[in-house]
Tab-separated table of C-alpha atoms in Angstrom:
chain	number	residue	atom	x	y	z
A	1	MET	CA	0.000	0.000	0.000
A	2	ILE	CA	2.909	2.336	0.598
A	3	ALA	CA	4.031	2.001	-3.023
A	4	LEU	CA	0.499	2.610	-4.299
A	5	ARG	CA	0.143	5.686	-2.100
A	6	ARG	CA	3.398	7.123	-3.437
A	7	ARG	CA	2.297	6.576	-7.014
A	8	MET	CA	-0.976	8.368	-6.365
A	9	GLU	CA	0.715	11.271	-4.597
A	10	ALA	CA	3.033	11.697	-7.579
A	11	LEU	CA	0.173	12.180	-10.042
A	12	THR	CA	-0.221	15.622	-11.559
A	13	GLY	CA	-2.516	17.445	-13.944
A	14	TRP	CA	-5.462	15.647	-15.473
A	15	ARG	CA	-4.373	12.272	-14.178
A	16	ARG	CA	-4.688	13.538	-10.632
A	17	ARG	CA	-7.996	15.293	-11.288
A	18	GLY	CA	-9.368	12.345	-13.236
A	19	LEU	CA	-8.519	9.930	-10.450
A	20	ALA	CA	-10.222	12.138	-7.841
A	21	PHE	CA	-13.324	12.353	-10.071
A	22	ALA	CA	-13.353	8.570	-10.575
A	23	LEU	CA	-12.987	7.916	-6.837
A	24	GLY	CA	-15.994	10.134	-6.167
A	25	ALA	CA	-18.033	8.375	-8.834
A	26	LEU	CA	-17.061	4.999	-7.379
A	27	ALA	CA	-18.389	6.022	-3.960
A	28	VAL	CA	-21.890	6.284	-5.446
A	29	LEU	CA	-22.052	2.494	-5.560
A	30	ALA	CA	-22.226	2.472	-1.757
A	31	LEU	CA	-25.444	4.508	-1.768
A	32	PRO	CA	-28.980	3.161	-2.177
A	33	PRO	CA	-30.026	1.192	-4.141
A	34	PHE	CA	-26.620	-0.459	-4.632
A	35	HIS	CA	-25.251	-0.586	-1.061
A	36	LEU	CA	-21.776	-1.780	-2.109
A	37	VAL	CA	-20.414	-0.260	1.098
A	38	PRO	CA	-16.814	-1.601	0.851
A	39	VAL	CA	-16.123	0.666	-2.133
A	40	LEU	CA	-16.047	3.577	0.308
A	41	ALA	CA	-12.742	2.296	1.662
A	42	VAL	CA	-11.250	2.613	-1.812
A	43	SER	CA	-12.793	6.014	-2.487
A	44	PHE	CA	-11.991	7.749	0.801
A	45	THR	CA	-8.579	6.160	1.184
A	46	GLY	CA	-7.685	7.368	-2.298
A	47	LEU	CA	-8.988	10.845	-1.530
A	48	ALA	CA	-6.932	10.991	1.666
A	49	TRP	CA	-3.780	9.938	-0.187
A	50	LEU	CA	-4.359	12.609	-2.819
A	51	ALA	CA	-5.008	15.433	-0.357
A	52	LEU	CA	-3.878	14.674	3.197
A	53	GLY	CA	-0.486	13.015	2.870
A	54	PRO	CA	2.635	13.954	4.853
A	55	THR	CA	3.990	15.719	1.777
A	56	ARG	CA	3.102	19.380	1.955
A	57	LEU	CA	0.292	20.198	-0.447
A	58	SER	CA	-0.972	23.654	-1.321
A	59	ARG	CA	-4.395	24.603	-0.037
A	60	ARG	CA	-5.490	25.088	-3.607
A	61	ALA	CA	-4.455	21.555	-4.573
A	62	ALA	CA	-6.201	20.058	-1.533
A	63	PHE	CA	-9.408	21.908	-2.345
A	64	ALA	CA	-9.141	20.837	-5.996
A	65	ALA	CA	-8.824	17.161	-5.035
A	66	GLY	CA	-11.922	17.438	-2.885
A	67	TRP	CA	-13.835	19.349	-5.548
A	68	TRP	CA	-13.107	16.827	-8.283
A	69	PHE	CA	-14.055	14.001	-5.913
A	70	GLY	CA	-17.330	15.756	-5.108
A	71	ALA	CA	-18.023	16.526	-8.755
A	72	GLY	CA	-17.819	12.825	-9.573
A	73	PHE	CA	-19.785	11.828	-6.488
A	74	PHE	CA	-22.688	14.183	-7.142
A	75	ALA	CA	-22.746	14.022	-10.936
A	76	PHE	CA	-23.132	10.245	-10.852
A	77	GLY	CA	-25.140	10.176	-7.626
A	78	LEU	CA	-27.749	12.592	-8.977
A	79	TYR	CA	-28.219	10.827	-12.316
A	80	TRP	CA	-31.953	10.631	-11.597
A	81	LEU	CA	-32.276	14.363	-12.252
A	82	ALA	CA	-32.087	13.488	-15.929
A	83	ASN	CA	-35.472	11.745	-15.727
A	84	ALA	CA	-37.340	15.044	-15.780
A	85	LEU	CA	-35.577	16.037	-18.992
A	86	LEU	CA	-36.380	12.703	-20.623
A	87	VAL	CA	-40.115	13.382	-20.492
A	88	ASP	CA	-39.578	15.263	-23.740
A	89	ALA	CA	-36.119	14.054	-24.706
A	90	ALA	CA	-36.285	15.530	-28.197
A	91	ARG	CA	-36.557	19.033	-26.785
A	92	PHE	CA	-34.722	18.846	-23.481
A	93	GLY	CA	-32.406	15.828	-23.690
A	94	TRP	CA	-29.444	17.989	-24.685
A	95	MET	CA	-29.622	19.684	-21.273
A	96	ILE	CA	-28.872	16.503	-19.303
A	97	PRO	CA	-25.046	16.842	-19.217
A	98	PHE	CA	-25.361	20.485	-18.160
A	99	ALA	CA	-27.989	19.841	-15.485
A	100	VAL	CA	-26.315	16.813	-13.915
A	101	GLY	CA	-22.790	18.100	-14.435
A	102	GLY	CA	-23.729	21.525	-13.120
A	103	MET	CA	-25.171	20.051	-9.926
A	104	GLY	CA	-22.040	17.989	-9.473
A	105	ALA	CA	-19.814	21.018	-9.949
A	106	GLY	CA	-21.818	23.157	-7.549
A	107	LEU	CA	-22.186	20.590	-4.788
A	108	GLY	CA	-18.548	19.627	-5.220
A	109	LEU	CA	-17.710	22.931	-3.546
A	110	PHE	CA	-18.840	21.405	-0.248
A	111	THR	CA	-16.535	18.413	-0.549
A	112	GLY	CA	-13.732	20.690	-1.673
A	113	LEU	CA	-14.148	22.759	1.484
A	114	ALA	CA	-14.336	19.623	3.631
A	115	VAL	CA	-11.014	18.364	2.278
A	116	LEU	CA	-9.484	21.820	2.658
A	117	LEU	CA	-10.532	21.949	6.326
A	118	ALA	CA	-9.036	18.515	6.911
A	119	ARG	CA	-5.815	19.593	5.179
A	120	LEU	CA	-5.563	22.719	7.329
A	121	ALA	CA	-5.965	20.608	10.466
A	122	VAL	CA	-3.319	18.152	9.281
A	123	ASP	CA	-0.842	20.914	8.436
A	124	ARG	CA	-1.353	22.599	11.802
A	125	LEU	CA	-1.126	19.471	13.944
A	126	ASP	CA	1.109	17.218	11.798
A	127	PRO	CA	-0.472	14.091	13.309
A	128	SER	CA	0.551	10.458	13.118
A	129	PRO	CA	-1.029	8.284	10.376
A	130	VAL	CA	-4.288	7.323	12.094
A	131	PRO	CA	-5.295	10.817	13.305
A	132	ARG	CA	-4.193	12.224	9.942
A	133	ALA	CA	-6.709	10.022	8.177
A	134	LEU	CA	-9.497	10.567	10.691
A	135	TRP	CA	-9.519	14.361	10.295
A	136	LEU	CA	-11.475	13.886	7.085
A	137	ALA	CA	-14.488	12.458	8.957
A	138	PRO	CA	-15.546	15.519	11.038
A	139	ALA	CA	-14.714	17.866	8.172
A	140	TRP	CA	-16.874	15.832	5.781
A	141	VAL	CA	-19.808	15.696	8.199
A	142	LEU	CA	-19.625	19.428	8.954
A	143	LEU	CA	-19.936	20.282	5.271
A	144	GLU	CA	-22.572	17.581	4.808
A	145	TRP	CA	-24.601	19.316	7.520
A	146	LEU	CA	-24.069	22.732	5.932
A	147	ARG	CA	-25.169	21.359	2.574
A	148	GLY	CA	-28.454	20.473	4.218
A	149	ILE	CA	-29.194	24.068	5.235
A	150	VAL	CA	-27.391	26.466	2.854
A	151	LEU	CA	-29.690	28.053	0.243
A	152	THR	CA	-32.672	26.103	1.675
A	153	GLY	CA	-30.511	22.953	1.715
A	154	PHE	CA	-29.973	19.866	-0.422
A	155	PRO	CA	-29.430	16.998	2.034
A	156	TRP	CA	-29.129	14.302	-0.615
A	157	ASN	CA	-26.676	11.395	-0.885
A	158	LEU	CA	-25.635	11.562	2.761
A	159	ILE	CA	-22.940	8.981	3.421
A	160	GLY	CA	-24.764	7.618	6.459
A	161	THR	CA	-27.569	6.345	4.235
A	162	VAL	CA	-25.361	3.551	2.892
A	163	TRP	CA	-26.388	1.485	5.953
A	164	MET	CA	-30.081	1.455	5.118
A	165	VAL	CA	-29.486	-2.088	3.932
A	166	SER	CA	-28.796	-3.247	7.520
A	167	ASP	CA	-31.142	-2.709	10.471
A	168	ALA	CA	-28.322	-3.332	12.953
A	169	MET	CA	-25.781	-0.995	11.348
A	170	ILE	CA	-28.235	1.875	11.089
A	171	GLN	CA	-29.037	1.905	14.832
A	172	PRO	CA	-26.565	4.714	15.768
A	173	ALA	CA	-28.991	7.049	14.021
A	174	ALA	CA	-31.188	6.661	17.113
A	175	TRP	CA	-28.497	8.416	19.148
A	176	GLY	CA	-27.124	10.996	16.719
A	177	GLY	CA	-29.119	10.935	13.511
A	178	VAL	CA	-27.770	10.366	10.042
A	179	HIS	CA	-24.805	12.673	10.649
A	180	LEU	CA	-23.476	10.380	13.378
A	181	LEU	CA	-23.753	7.527	10.884
A	182	SER	CA	-21.863	9.617	8.330
A	183	LEU	CA	-19.132	10.437	10.863
A	184	MET	CA	-18.649	6.786	11.789
A	185	THR	CA	-18.784	5.677	8.151
A	186	VAL	CA	-16.228	8.148	6.808
A	187	ALA	CA	-13.907	7.491	9.758
A	188	LEU	CA	-13.994	3.761	9.066
A	189	ALA	CA	-13.691	4.203	5.289
A	190	VAL	CA	-10.651	6.488	5.472
A	191	LEU	CA	-8.788	4.486	8.102
A	192	PRO	CA	-6.964	2.240	5.563
A	193	ALA	CA	-5.155	5.372	4.345
A	194	ALA	CA	-3.057	5.156	7.508
A	195	LEU	CA	-1.607	1.857	6.268
A	196	GLY	CA	-0.060	3.718	3.352
A	197	TRP	CA	1.432	6.418	5.582
A	198	ARG	CA	3.011	4.181	8.197
A	199	ARG	CA	6.691	3.288	8.132
A	200	ALA	CA	7.424	0.036	6.334
A	201	ASP	CA	8.844	-1.476	9.539
A	202	ASP	CA	5.922	-0.367	11.734
A	203	ARG	CA	4.254	-3.737	12.147
A	204	ALA	CA	2.600	-2.778	15.420
A	205	GLY	CA	0.907	0.148	13.702
A	206	ALA	CA	-0.312	-2.094	10.906
A	207	ARG	CA	-1.749	-4.564	13.420
A	208	LEU	CA	-3.538	-1.760	15.277
A	209	ILE	CA	-5.132	-0.456	12.099
A	210	ALA	CA	-6.149	-3.948	11.015
A	211	ALA	CA	-7.674	-4.574	14.455
A	212	LEU	CA	-9.687	-1.344	14.194
A	213	LEU	CA	-10.892	-2.197	10.689
A	214	ILE	CA	-12.170	-5.562	11.920
A	215	GLY	CA	-13.193	-4.705	15.467
A	216	VAL	CA	-15.076	-1.444	14.951
A	217	PRO	CA	-17.619	-2.840	12.431
A	218	ALA	CA	-18.071	-5.932	14.608
A	219	VAL	CA	-18.790	-3.877	17.738
A	220	TRP	CA	-20.966	-1.516	15.723
A	221	TRP	CA	-23.086	-4.391	14.415
A	222	ALA	CA	-23.270	-6.089	17.820
A	223	ALA	CA	-24.415	-2.879	19.533
A	224	GLY	CA	-27.044	-2.345	16.858
A	225	ALA	CA	-28.284	-5.916	17.100
A	226	ALA	CA	-28.461	-5.646	20.890
A	227	ARG	CA	-30.538	-2.488	20.645
A	228	LEU	CA	-32.914	-4.122	18.188
A	229	ALA	CA	-33.315	-7.077	20.508
A	230	ARG	CA	-34.050	-4.756	23.416
A	231	VAL	CA	-36.516	-2.367	21.779
A	232	GLY	CA	-38.096	-4.881	19.401
A	233	PRO	CA	-39.180	-4.334	15.779
């Protein structure tokens, strides 16, 4: 993973932007109705490697990585907007790329700001690999919350909704709503990025990260199942 991370960090120009866009588009597969939740680990780990690595990155470049990620995430995640234009495709079909792409570009500003906030925190604190990765989670959720209220709000494609496929995994929403689910989900999804930032000889660090990746979902599911058993259907 260290070699892969270095290759991604070395990307420039359209290769870098294209990869960020593709990672955002890939994350859509975790949302309803697909619920391929493991793809989030690929998407958010890749985003973290592009924008939050130990190598100093300009604020502009960090924002750009987040924006391109968001543009892909929202352009593909809001594909259903095209349905309204297909009612009379002969007249309005040509507008589909502009409508869907425009929404992706506009909403991508929120993800760009989230990544920028995480980058600012990383640069100020210079944390070890695990905290470095986890800074993306609160930043993402903060901008997800703002997206739900700014300009009357557009709270669509919230990351926490990926767990609608599992009654047990969605139970934390009872304590903190969908934004708590989003916080937990992004934190878990971005954690593998720390494996790429650790020293090659840091086996203890690798074991800790692996234990978290296995243990946290297990405890999460068990707590949810216990709550369901207690409160009933």
